[in-house]
GROMACS .gro file of C-alpha atoms in nm:
model
  471
    1MET     CA    1  -1.221   2.388  -1.913
    2ASN     CA    2  -1.182   2.128  -2.203
    3SER     CA    3  -1.402   1.838  -2.173
    4ASN     CA    4  -1.046   1.678  -2.081
    5ARG     CA    5  -0.994   1.845  -1.795
    6ARG     CA    6  -1.371   1.826  -1.652
    7ASP     CA    7  -1.325   1.458  -1.694
    8PHE     CA    8  -1.020   1.412  -1.550
    9LEU     CA    9  -1.085   1.643  -1.197
   10LYS     CA   10  -1.516   1.486  -1.199
   11LYS     CA   11  -1.297   1.107  -1.194
   12ALA     CA   12  -1.063   1.211  -0.944
   13SER     CA   13  -1.371   1.373  -0.653
   14LEU     CA   14  -1.492   1.058  -0.766
   15LEU     CA   15  -1.255   0.860  -0.591
   16SER     CA   16  -1.223   1.050  -0.354
   17SER     CA   17  -1.578   1.051  -0.222
   18VAL     CA   18  -1.540   0.686  -0.289
   19ALA     CA   19  -1.303   0.685  -0.068
   20VAL     CA   20  -1.412   0.895   0.252
   21SER     CA   21  -1.756   0.737   0.255
   22LEU     CA   22  -1.653   0.342   0.209
   23PRO     CA   23  -1.481   0.232   0.527
   24ALA     CA   24  -1.452  -0.118   0.422
   25LEU     CA   25  -1.213  -0.014   0.121
   26HIS     CA   26  -0.893  -0.048   0.261
   27GLN     CA   27  -0.649  -0.391   0.272
   28ASN     CA   28  -0.907  -0.665   0.113
   29ALA     CA   29  -1.002  -0.472  -0.170
   30PHE     CA   30  -0.766  -0.317  -0.254
   31GLY     CA   31  -0.421  -0.516  -0.125
   32ALA     CA   32  -0.337  -0.850  -0.314
   33GLN     CA   33  -0.140  -1.064  -0.153
   34GLY     CA   34   0.223  -1.179  -0.233
   35GLY     CA   35   0.394  -0.836  -0.505
   36PHE     CA   36   0.815  -0.753  -0.506
   37ASN     CA   37   0.911  -0.581  -0.161
   38MET     CA   38   1.023  -0.280  -0.312
   39SER     CA   39   1.190  -0.215   0.040
   40GLY     CA   40   1.521  -0.224   0.048
   41TYR     CA   41   1.567  -0.248  -0.309
   42ALA     CA   42   1.831  -0.141  -0.543
   43ALA     CA   43   1.750  -0.061  -0.895
   44PRO     CA   44   2.053  -0.081  -1.182
   45LYS     CA   45   2.266   0.183  -1.138
   46ILE     CA   46   2.185   0.443  -1.324
   47GLU     CA   47   2.540   0.697  -1.436
   48LYS     CA   48   2.291   0.943  -1.602
   49VAL     CA   49   2.000   1.018  -1.478
   50ARG     CA   50   1.764   1.174  -1.714
   51VAL     CA   51   1.503   1.389  -1.607
   52ALA     CA   52   1.176   1.558  -1.682
   53VAL     CA   53   0.955   1.807  -1.429
   54ILE     CA   54   0.600   1.833  -1.460
   55GLY     CA   55   0.480   2.136  -1.322
   56LEU     CA   56   0.658   2.463  -1.351
   57GLY     CA   57   0.405   2.635  -1.108
   58MET     CA   58   0.502   2.705  -0.718
   59ARG     CA   59   0.741   2.455  -0.656
   60GLY     CA   60   0.881   2.307  -1.010
   61PRO     CA   61   1.129   2.606  -1.080
   62GLY     CA   62   1.287   2.483  -0.718
   63ALA     CA   63   1.359   2.138  -0.931
   64VAL     CA   64   1.470   2.216  -1.227
   65ASP     CA   65   1.709   2.539  -0.992
   66ARG     CA   66   1.821   2.267  -0.742
   67LEU     CA   67   1.874   1.998  -0.970
   68SER     CA   68   2.117   2.157  -1.213
   69TYR     CA   69   2.355   2.142  -0.993
   70ILE     CA   70   2.366   1.814  -0.957
   71GLU     CA   71   2.614   1.716  -1.169
   72GLY     CA   72   2.471   1.289  -1.188
   73ALA     CA   73   2.143   1.472  -1.308
   74GLU     CA   74   2.007   1.557  -1.669
   75ILE     CA   75   1.756   1.743  -1.761
   76VAL     CA   76   1.649   1.666  -2.080
   77ALA     CA   77   1.226   1.734  -2.022
   78LEU     CA   78   1.012   2.021  -1.926
   79CYS     CA   79   0.618   2.017  -1.844
   80ASP     CA   80   0.399   2.199  -1.752
   81LYS     CA   81   0.010   2.306  -1.885
   82HIS     CA   82   0.116   2.673  -1.947
   83ALA     CA   83   0.370   2.737  -2.296
   84ASP     CA   84   0.532   2.996  -2.080
   85ARG     CA   85   0.632   2.852  -1.741
   86VAL     CA   86   0.843   2.601  -1.992
   87ALA     CA   87   1.038   2.933  -2.178
   88LYS     CA   88   1.079   3.000  -1.815
   89ALA     CA   89   1.205   2.700  -1.667
   90GLN     CA   90   1.426   2.648  -1.939
   91LYS     CA   91   1.660   3.008  -1.861
   92ILE     CA   92   1.698   2.882  -1.511
   93LEU     CA   93   1.901   2.609  -1.772
   94THR     CA   94   2.090   2.804  -2.068
   95ASN     CA   95   2.153   3.087  -1.767
   96LYS     CA   96   2.370   2.789  -1.658
   97GLY     CA   97   2.516   2.711  -1.967
   98LEU     CA   98   2.289   2.385  -2.000
   99LYS     CA   99   2.138   2.350  -2.280
  100GLU     CA  100   1.748   2.324  -2.324
  101ALA     CA  101   1.507   2.036  -2.256
  102GLN     CA  102   1.258   1.931  -2.449
  103SER     CA  103   0.923   2.114  -2.372
  104PHE     CA  104   0.560   1.969  -2.329
  105SER     CA  105   0.322   2.192  -2.254
  106GLY     CA  106  -0.103   2.153  -2.239
  107GLU     CA  107  -0.373   1.929  -2.061
  108ASP     CA  108  -0.210   1.684  -2.238
  109GLY     CA  109   0.174   1.663  -2.262
  110TRP     CA  110   0.271   1.502  -2.013
  111GLN     CA  111   0.124   1.228  -2.173
  112GLN     CA  112   0.305   1.271  -2.528
  113MET     CA  113   0.648   1.333  -2.340
  114LEU     CA  114   0.718   1.018  -2.156
  115LYS     CA  115   0.591   0.887  -2.557
  116GLU     CA  116   0.897   1.065  -2.719
  117VAL     CA  117   1.094   1.093  -2.421
  118GLU     CA  118   1.363   0.838  -2.359
  119LEU     CA  119   1.360   0.911  -1.910
  120ASP     CA  120   1.516   0.786  -1.613
  121LEU     CA  121   1.394   1.022  -1.310
  122VAL     CA  122   0.989   1.133  -1.394
  123TYR     CA  123   1.011   1.438  -1.148
  124ILE     CA  124   0.666   1.505  -1.021
  125CYS     CA  125   0.538   1.933  -0.893
  126THR     CA  126   0.150   1.890  -1.032
  127PRO     CA  127  -0.184   2.007  -0.855
  128TRP     CA  128  -0.228   1.670  -0.631
  129PRO     CA  129  -0.514   1.474  -0.858
  130TYR     CA  130  -0.202   1.486  -1.097
  131HIS     CA  131  -0.007   1.311  -0.787
  132ALA     CA  132  -0.114   0.964  -0.934
  133PRO     CA  133  -0.196   0.922  -1.207
  134MET     CA  134   0.157   1.046  -1.332
  135SER     CA  135   0.326   0.852  -1.091
  136ILE     CA  136   0.203   0.550  -1.182
  137ALA     CA  137   0.227   0.619  -1.578
  138ALA     CA  138   0.585   0.729  -1.548
  139MET     CA  139   0.656   0.394  -1.368
  140LYS     CA  140   0.484   0.208  -1.658
  141SER     CA  141   0.705   0.446  -1.890
  142GLY     CA  142   1.016   0.255  -1.749
  143ALA     CA  143   1.109   0.551  -1.603
  144HIS     CA  144   1.134   0.595  -1.157
  145ALA     CA  145   0.862   0.871  -1.062
  146ALA     CA  146   0.972   1.100  -0.791
  147CYS     CA  147   0.674   1.268  -0.670
  148GLU     CA  148   0.559   1.595  -0.405
  149VAL     CA  149   0.330   1.529  -0.142
  150PRO     CA  150   0.078   1.392  -0.095
  151ILE     CA  151   0.159   1.071  -0.386
  152GLY     CA  152  -0.201   1.001  -0.352
  153LEU     CA  153  -0.557   1.110  -0.268
  154THR     CA  154  -0.776   0.801  -0.238
  155VAL     CA  155  -0.659   0.443  -0.093
  156LYS     CA  156  -0.729   0.318  -0.413
  157GLU     CA  157  -0.465   0.570  -0.560
  158CYS     CA  158  -0.252   0.479  -0.266
  159TRP     CA  159  -0.263   0.091  -0.312
  160GLU     CA  160  -0.221   0.144  -0.698
  161VAL     CA  161   0.117   0.313  -0.702
  162VAL     CA  162   0.232   0.040  -0.504
  163LYS     CA  163   0.107  -0.215  -0.739
  164THR     CA  164   0.265  -0.075  -1.021
  165SER     CA  165   0.590   0.003  -0.874
  166GLU     CA  166   0.614  -0.391  -0.737
  167GLU     CA  167   0.480  -0.493  -1.122
  168THR     CA  168   0.728  -0.256  -1.293
  169LYS     CA  169   0.990  -0.274  -0.977
  170LYS     CA  170   1.062   0.111  -1.032
  171HIS     CA  171   1.137   0.315  -0.767
  172CYS     CA  172   0.821   0.545  -0.618
  173MET     CA  173   0.881   0.803  -0.380
  174MET     CA  174   0.754   1.073  -0.205
  175LEU     CA  175   0.953   1.361  -0.232
  176GLU     CA  176   0.914   1.448   0.131
  177ASN     CA  177   1.158   1.657   0.209
  178CYS     CA  178   1.110   1.755   0.636
  179CYS     CA  179   1.300   1.427   0.659
  180TYR     CA  180   1.627   1.575   0.518
  181ASP     CA  181   1.531   1.925   0.705
  182PHE     CA  182   1.905   1.928   1.047
  183PHE     CA  183   1.731   1.856   1.329
  184GLU     CA  184   1.498   1.583   1.150
  185MET     CA  185   1.794   1.395   1.128
  186LEU     CA  186   1.983   1.524   1.400
  187THR     CA  187   1.754   1.355   1.635
  188LEU     CA  188   1.624   1.069   1.380
  189ASN     CA  189   2.020   0.955   1.404
  190MET     CA  190   2.002   1.025   1.829
  191VAL     CA  191   1.773   0.779   1.809
  192ARG     CA  192   1.927   0.546   1.523
  193GLN     CA  193   2.220   0.508   1.814
  194GLY     CA  194   1.989   0.437   2.075
  195LEU     CA  195   2.010   0.773   2.298
  196PHE     CA  196   1.621   0.789   2.304
  197GLY     CA  197   1.566   0.447   2.470
  198GLU     CA  198   1.217   0.297   2.295
  199LEU     CA  199   1.014   0.568   2.151
  200ILE     CA  200   0.699   0.583   2.275
  201HIS     CA  201   0.511   0.863   2.110
  202ALA     CA  202   0.625   1.138   1.852
  203GLU     CA  203   0.397   1.453   1.695
  204GLY     CA  204   0.416   1.618   1.364
  205ALA     CA  205   0.201   1.929   1.182
  206TYR     CA  206   0.145   2.097   0.946
  207ILE     CA  207   0.081   2.436   1.075
  208HIS     CA  208   0.123   2.749   0.836
  209ASP     CA  209  -0.105   3.012   0.761
  210LEU     CA  210  -0.174   3.019   0.378
  211LEU     CA  211  -0.518   3.206   0.420
  212ASP     CA  212  -0.421   3.459   0.216
  213LEU     CA  213  -0.250   3.224  -0.085
  214ASN     CA  214  -0.496   2.941  -0.117
  215PHE     CA  215  -0.773   3.297  -0.150
  216ASN     CA  216  -0.484   3.501  -0.407
  217LYS     CA  217  -0.604   3.486  -0.811
  218ASN     CA  218  -0.229   3.504  -0.907
  219GLY     CA  219  -0.150   3.169  -0.692
  220TYR     CA  220  -0.257   2.857  -0.721
  221ASP     CA  221  -0.350   2.750  -1.042
  222ASN     CA  222  -0.760   2.838  -1.085
  223MET     CA  223  -0.726   2.813  -0.766
  224TRP     CA  224  -0.684   2.454  -0.734
  225ARG     CA  225  -0.572   2.415  -0.321
  226LEU     CA  226  -0.832   2.618  -0.290
  227ARG     CA  227  -1.064   2.368  -0.408
  228GLU     CA  228  -0.887   2.093  -0.256
  229ASN     CA  229  -1.002   2.291   0.109
  230ILE     CA  230  -1.352   2.283   0.011
  231LYS     CA  231  -1.373   1.869  -0.163
  232MET     CA  232  -1.208   1.672   0.180
  233ASN     CA  233  -1.306   1.779   0.537
  234GLY     CA  234  -0.951   1.604   0.727
  235ASN     CA  235  -0.593   1.591   0.743
  236LEU     CA  236  -0.466   1.714   0.391
  237TYR     CA  237  -0.135   1.747   0.419
  238PRO     CA  238   0.035   1.523   0.734
  239THR     CA  239   0.314   1.390   0.580
  240HIS     CA  240   0.607   1.714   0.690
  241GLY     CA  241   0.518   1.648   0.973
  242LEU     CA  242   0.470   1.214   0.984
  243GLY     CA  243   0.749   1.127   0.772
  244PRO     CA  244   0.988   1.215   0.994
  245ILE     CA  245   0.866   1.064   1.295
  246ALA     CA  246   0.772   0.808   1.103
  247GLN     CA  247   1.088   0.693   0.994
  248CYS     CA  248   1.218   0.824   1.393
  249MET     CA  249   0.977   0.500   1.497
  250ASN     CA  250   1.084   0.301   1.206
  251ILE     CA  251   0.725   0.240   1.071
  252ASN     CA  252   0.662  -0.037   0.753
  253ARG     CA  253   1.012  -0.137   0.932
  254GLY     CA  254   0.995  -0.321   1.212
  255ASP     CA  255   0.656  -0.162   1.317
  256ARG     CA  256   0.317  -0.025   1.125
  257MET     CA  257   0.058   0.262   1.183
  258ALA     CA  258  -0.301   0.028   1.308
  259HIS     CA  259  -0.540   0.252   1.352
  260LEU     CA  260  -0.624   0.619   1.304
  261VAL     CA  261  -0.919   0.833   1.418
  262ALA     CA  262  -0.923   1.228   1.310
  263MET     CA  263  -1.153   1.539   1.518
  264GLN     CA  264  -1.237   1.836   1.278
  265SER     CA  265  -1.313   2.137   1.389
  266ASN     CA  266  -1.545   2.342   1.194
  267ASP     CA  267  -1.441   2.636   0.945
  268PHE     CA  268  -1.461   2.934   1.157
  269MET     CA  269  -1.196   3.134   0.848
  270MET     CA  270  -1.269   3.032   0.475
  271ALA     CA  271  -1.654   3.122   0.410
  272ASP     CA  272  -1.590   3.393   0.577
  273LYS     CA  273  -1.304   3.514   0.386
  274ALA     CA  274  -1.475   3.399   0.017
  275ARG     CA  275  -1.779   3.665   0.124
  276GLU     CA  276  -1.563   3.925   0.230
  277LEU     CA  277  -1.348   3.915  -0.078
  278ALA     CA  278  -1.625   3.862  -0.286
  279ALA     CA  279  -1.814   4.180  -0.186
  280SER     CA  280  -1.594   4.372  -0.407
  281ASP     CA  281  -1.489   4.085  -0.623
  282ALA     CA  282  -1.700   3.909  -0.846
  283PHE     CA  283  -1.439   3.614  -0.885
  284TYR     CA  284  -1.471   3.549  -0.551
  285GLN     CA  285  -1.822   3.481  -0.593
  286GLU     CA  286  -1.828   3.128  -0.730
  287PHE     CA  287  -1.680   3.037  -0.388
  288VAL     CA  288  -1.992   3.175  -0.142
  289GLY     CA  289  -2.173   2.978   0.013
  290LYS     CA  290  -1.936   2.617  -0.041
  291LYS     CA  291  -1.813   2.414   0.261
  292TYR     CA  292  -1.453   2.428   0.386
  293ARG     CA  293  -1.245   2.191   0.556
  294GLY     CA  294  -1.255   2.301   0.907
  295ASN     CA  295  -0.926   2.468   1.022
  296MET     CA  296  -0.825   2.236   1.290
  297ASP     CA  297  -0.777   1.841   1.207
  298THR     CA  298  -0.612   1.665   1.515
  299THR     CA  299  -0.547   1.297   1.420
  300LEU     CA  300  -0.395   1.036   1.666
  301ILE     CA  301  -0.246   0.708   1.500
  302LYS     CA  302  -0.169   0.370   1.740
  303THR     CA  303   0.100   0.159   1.603
  304GLU     CA  304   0.174  -0.246   1.562
  305LYS     CA  305   0.365  -0.220   1.821
  306GLY     CA  306   0.167   0.029   2.106
  307LYS     CA  307   0.323   0.334   2.010
  308THR     CA  308   0.161   0.707   1.931
  309MET     CA  309   0.103   0.941   1.701
  310MET     CA  310  -0.067   1.285   1.655
  311LEU     CA  311  -0.067   1.463   1.369
  312GLN     CA  312  -0.246   1.866   1.317
  313HIS     CA  313  -0.298   2.035   1.027
  314ASP     CA  314  -0.444   2.386   0.981
  315VAL     CA  315  -0.315   2.636   0.670
  316THR     CA  316  -0.594   2.947   0.857
  317SER     CA  317  -0.497   3.038   1.145
  318PRO     CA  318  -0.312   3.352   1.267
  319ARG     CA  319  -0.040   3.188   1.418
  320PRO     CA  320   0.318   3.074   1.357
  321TYR     CA  321   0.417   2.838   1.146
  322SER     CA  322   0.530   2.524   1.308
  323ARG     CA  323   0.576   2.098   1.206
  324LEU     CA  324   0.561   2.054   1.582
  325HIS     CA  325   0.829   1.722   1.539
  326VAL     CA  326   0.780   1.602   1.879
  327VAL     CA  327   1.020   1.284   1.933
  328SER     CA  328   0.969   1.109   2.311
  329GLY     CA  329   1.098   0.799   2.468
  330THR     CA  330   1.253   0.622   2.762
  331LYS     CA  331   1.580   0.847   2.773
  332ALA     CA  332   1.518   1.127   2.580
  333PHE     CA  333   1.242   1.367   2.487
  334ALA     CA  334   1.345   1.663   2.189
  335GLN     CA  335   1.073   1.924   2.038
  336LYS     CA  336   1.158   2.153   1.771
  337TYR     CA  337   0.942   2.377   1.773
  338PRO     CA  338   0.927   2.718   1.883
  339GLU     CA  339   1.235   2.574   1.895
  340GLU     CA  340   1.484   2.330   1.947
  341ARG     CA  341   1.522   2.160   2.293
  342ILE     CA  342   1.640   1.793   2.386
  343ALA     CA  343   1.603   1.656   2.720
  344PHE     CA  344   1.725   1.361   2.858
  345GLY     CA  345   1.533   1.434   3.205
  346HIS     CA  346   1.295   1.706   3.361
  347SER     CA  347   1.503   1.967   3.188
  348PHE     CA  348   1.642   2.058   2.835
  349ILE     CA  349   2.017   2.034   2.774
  350LYS     CA  350   2.193   2.397   2.768
  351GLU     CA  351   2.268   2.579   2.449
  352ASP     CA  352   2.634   2.428   2.385
  353GLU     CA  353   2.552   2.078   2.506
  354LEU     CA  354   2.268   2.065   2.183
  355LYS     CA  355   2.619   2.180   1.989
  356GLY     CA  356   2.780   1.907   2.086
  357LEU     CA  357   2.487   1.637   2.024
  358TYR     CA  358   2.516   1.818   1.627
  359GLU     CA  359   2.890   1.779   1.657
  360LYS     CA  360   2.895   1.406   1.743
  361TYR     CA  361   2.499   1.324   1.617
  362THR     CA  362   2.385   1.489   1.271
  363PRO     CA  363   2.430   1.214   1.033
  364GLU     CA  364   2.689   1.233   0.703
  365LEU     CA  365   2.501   1.322   0.504
  366ILE     CA  366   2.446   1.679   0.596
  367SER     CA  367   2.812   1.653   0.669
  368TYR     CA  368   2.899   1.577   0.301
  369ILE     CA  369   2.623   1.802   0.104
  370GLY     CA  370   2.531   2.049   0.407
  371GLU     CA  371   2.668   2.381   0.360
  372GLN     CA  372   2.710   2.350  -0.012
  373ALA     CA  373   2.235   2.275   0.018
  374LYS     CA  374   2.269   2.641   0.237
  375GLN     CA  375   2.374   2.780  -0.058
  376VAL     CA  376   2.174   2.629  -0.328
  377GLY     CA  377   1.862   2.705  -0.121
  378GLY     CA  378   1.476   2.557  -0.156
  379HIS     CA  379   1.334   2.536   0.246
  380GLY     CA  380   1.696   2.644   0.426
  381GLY     CA  381   1.906   2.389   0.225
  382MET     CA  382   1.679   2.005   0.255
  383ASP     CA  383   1.488   2.012  -0.079
  384PHE     CA  384   1.847   2.018  -0.288
  385MET     CA  385   1.961   1.758   0.022
  386MET     CA  386   1.650   1.559  -0.067
  387ASP     CA  387   1.739   1.579  -0.432
  388TRP     CA  388   2.147   1.527  -0.418
  389ARG     CA  389   2.071   1.203  -0.221
  390LEU     CA  390   1.780   1.111  -0.487
  391ILE     CA  391   2.010   1.100  -0.790
  392ASP     CA  392   2.357   0.962  -0.569
  393CYS     CA  393   2.077   0.682  -0.514
  394LEU     CA  394   1.983   0.617  -0.883
  395ARG     CA  395   2.308   0.645  -0.995
  396ASN     CA  396   2.477   0.401  -0.730
  397GLY     CA  397   2.165   0.130  -0.780
  398LEU     CA  398   2.113   0.255  -0.327
  399PRO     CA  399   1.847   0.205  -0.174
  400LEU     CA  400   1.640   0.506  -0.170
  401ASP     CA  401   1.538   0.658   0.155
  402GLN     CA  402   1.165   0.668   0.157
  403ASP     CA  403   1.019   0.398  -0.072
  404VAL     CA  404   0.664   0.392  -0.246
  405TYR     CA  405   0.554   0.166   0.074
  406ASP     CA  406   0.662   0.548   0.315
  407GLY     CA  407   0.477   0.752   0.058
  408ALA     CA  408   0.104   0.547  -0.026
  409SER     CA  409   0.088   0.472   0.417
  410TRP     CA  410   0.207   0.881   0.546
  411SER     CA  411  -0.022   0.993   0.240
  412VAL     CA  412  -0.348   0.731   0.366
  413ILE     CA  413  -0.392   0.969   0.636
  414VAL     CA  414  -0.549   1.212   0.357
  415PRO     CA  415  -0.850   0.962   0.269
  416LEU     CA  416  -0.876   0.814   0.648
  417SER     CA  417  -0.862   1.151   0.836
  418CYS     CA  418  -1.153   1.289   0.616
  419GLU     CA  419  -1.326   0.911   0.706
  420SER     CA  420  -1.305   0.962   1.040
  421VAL     CA  421  -1.405   1.272   1.049
  422ALA     CA  422  -1.700   1.216   0.872
  423ARG     CA  423  -1.828   0.954   1.070
  424ASN     CA  424  -1.763   1.153   1.393
  425SER     CA  425  -1.387   1.064   1.501
  426LYS     CA  426  -1.491   0.646   1.421
  427THR     CA  427  -1.203   0.499   1.466
  428VAL     CA  428  -0.994   0.386   1.075
  429ALA     CA  429  -0.813   0.079   0.997
  430ILE     CA  430  -0.471   0.172   0.803
  431PRO     CA  431  -0.396  -0.028   0.524
  432ASP     CA  432  -0.030  -0.246   0.568
  433PHE     CA  433   0.085  -0.178   0.240
  434THR     CA  434   0.394  -0.329   0.348
  435LYS     CA  435   0.154  -0.676   0.337
  436GLY     CA  436   0.332  -0.801   0.656
  437ALA     CA  437   0.724  -0.742   0.516
  438TRP     CA  438   0.705  -0.461   0.758
  439LYS     CA  439   0.822  -0.742   1.045
  440THR     CA  440   1.185  -0.804   0.847
  441ASN     CA  441   1.192  -0.490   0.607
  442LYS     CA  442   1.536  -0.282   0.752
  443PRO     CA  443   1.547   0.090   0.830
  444HIS     CA  444   1.749   0.315   0.548
  445ASP     CA  445   2.010   0.376   0.565
  446LEU     CA  446   2.189   0.701   0.726
  447THR     CA  447   2.568   0.694   0.561
  448LEU     CA  448   2.654   0.700   0.197
  449ASN     CA  449   2.857   0.364   0.227
  450GLY     CA  450   2.801   0.274  -0.143
  451GLY     CA  451   2.767   0.627  -0.316
  452GLY     CA  452   2.843   0.975  -0.234
  453ASN     CA  453   3.020   1.003  -0.564
  454THR     CA  454   2.779   1.256  -0.702
  455GLY     CA  455   2.921   1.587  -0.817
  456ILE     CA  456   2.810   1.950  -0.753
  457ARG     CA  457   2.827   2.282  -0.979
  458PRO     CA  458   2.968   2.553  -0.850
  459LYS     CA  459   2.657   2.801  -0.711
  460VAL     CA  460   2.547   3.031  -1.006
  461ASN     CA  461   2.429   3.373  -0.910
  462LYS     CA  462   2.056   3.473  -0.995
  463THR     CA  463   1.901   3.785  -1.059
  464GLN     CA  464   1.593   3.598  -0.857
  465ASP     CA  465   1.503   3.283  -0.643
  466ASN     CA  466   1.362   2.991  -0.784
  467GLN     CA  467   1.331   2.819  -0.364
  468LEU     CA  468   1.047   2.832  -0.180
  469ASN     CA  469   1.218   2.942   0.185
  470VAL     CA  470   0.907   2.891   0.417
  471LYS     CA  471   1.109   2.735   0.745
   0.00000   0.00000   0.00000
């Protein structure tokens, strides 16, 4: 490991420890008053969006593939620490008859790319510690930023991302693909149409057995995701469950998350797994004797208007995948896992009635490109709808569905849950990244008004699937 990388990771670790250990580092420390309001902001139109993709490991190749189908986007630069990954990603483009992008590699390749290439959008698919620094640098270079989750690992990072977006007037969208899943968007539209009455409570989760993958030496580069499970003890991946329910509850657009309490189980699996693997493979010896995050985190959140939310995070237990997605109001109730169910009273409606709701309340975006999205792929199509919608908004000068305040407030649950766990489940205040603008910010538009004119290239048969298709 070179000295620059060591210094970078050391700084990231120090920032994480500061966020966990000092409970007062919230609004007063970082939240400057005033600033340009990015909620509902319509940036100037970009006819052809010049895109760079950074990080071509787990998620990056799928992003390159999906973006290559969008006629309004041109991938002009590809970057990864490893040059061979860049070369493989180039083939995704050339196999479809598209021209090669400029190639950048090495630890500092992304910084060189931002200096040398004129970009409209930087699409970030790197390990978590790089997300905030790269998003900030991209916006300062004059490009909009789109970043995989979470957008920051510390309270300070989240504030810096918000500050930079406001100062540069560049969008910073966290790529929360679960906001574009079919049932989540159905319930969101039904909430908007008043079918749930007043929302009272919602639940979300990321329950996904990643034990073997996190310990796979050929999985995440340099075992980075396993290392994050050593550094932090809290909800490390809240946004998949939180994003969709936060939109249903108009968080940052009529209400806001005010405070949380988090409780974490002990670790009953990861330390044992490390010892088991190290017994026959010396590679794993460095992971023996480490203190791992607890297996299950449960975080409770109360909003300014007195509503409640529950988030759960467990990536080790051998149980079925679930993002939970529960929405409960004064008139209706919905849940996605283990089955898609909706009730308007004591009993769930029948399957044909649910089908009727889909036909009547599926948002325009899904009706317009949902079937094509399924063909392209990426978590069943929601990844492609997210990418297409982002490009269509940029091309038509429309506000984004997820703005920088969403990215920051959803991501800040990571350090704040760690803080609450470290303080024996004490209440922790959640910063107001909108600085009071949540009271007047309007919910994002679910229609295609002003857009919907971005073409999609025909599906190209491939010898391998570049998408990550966990449902």
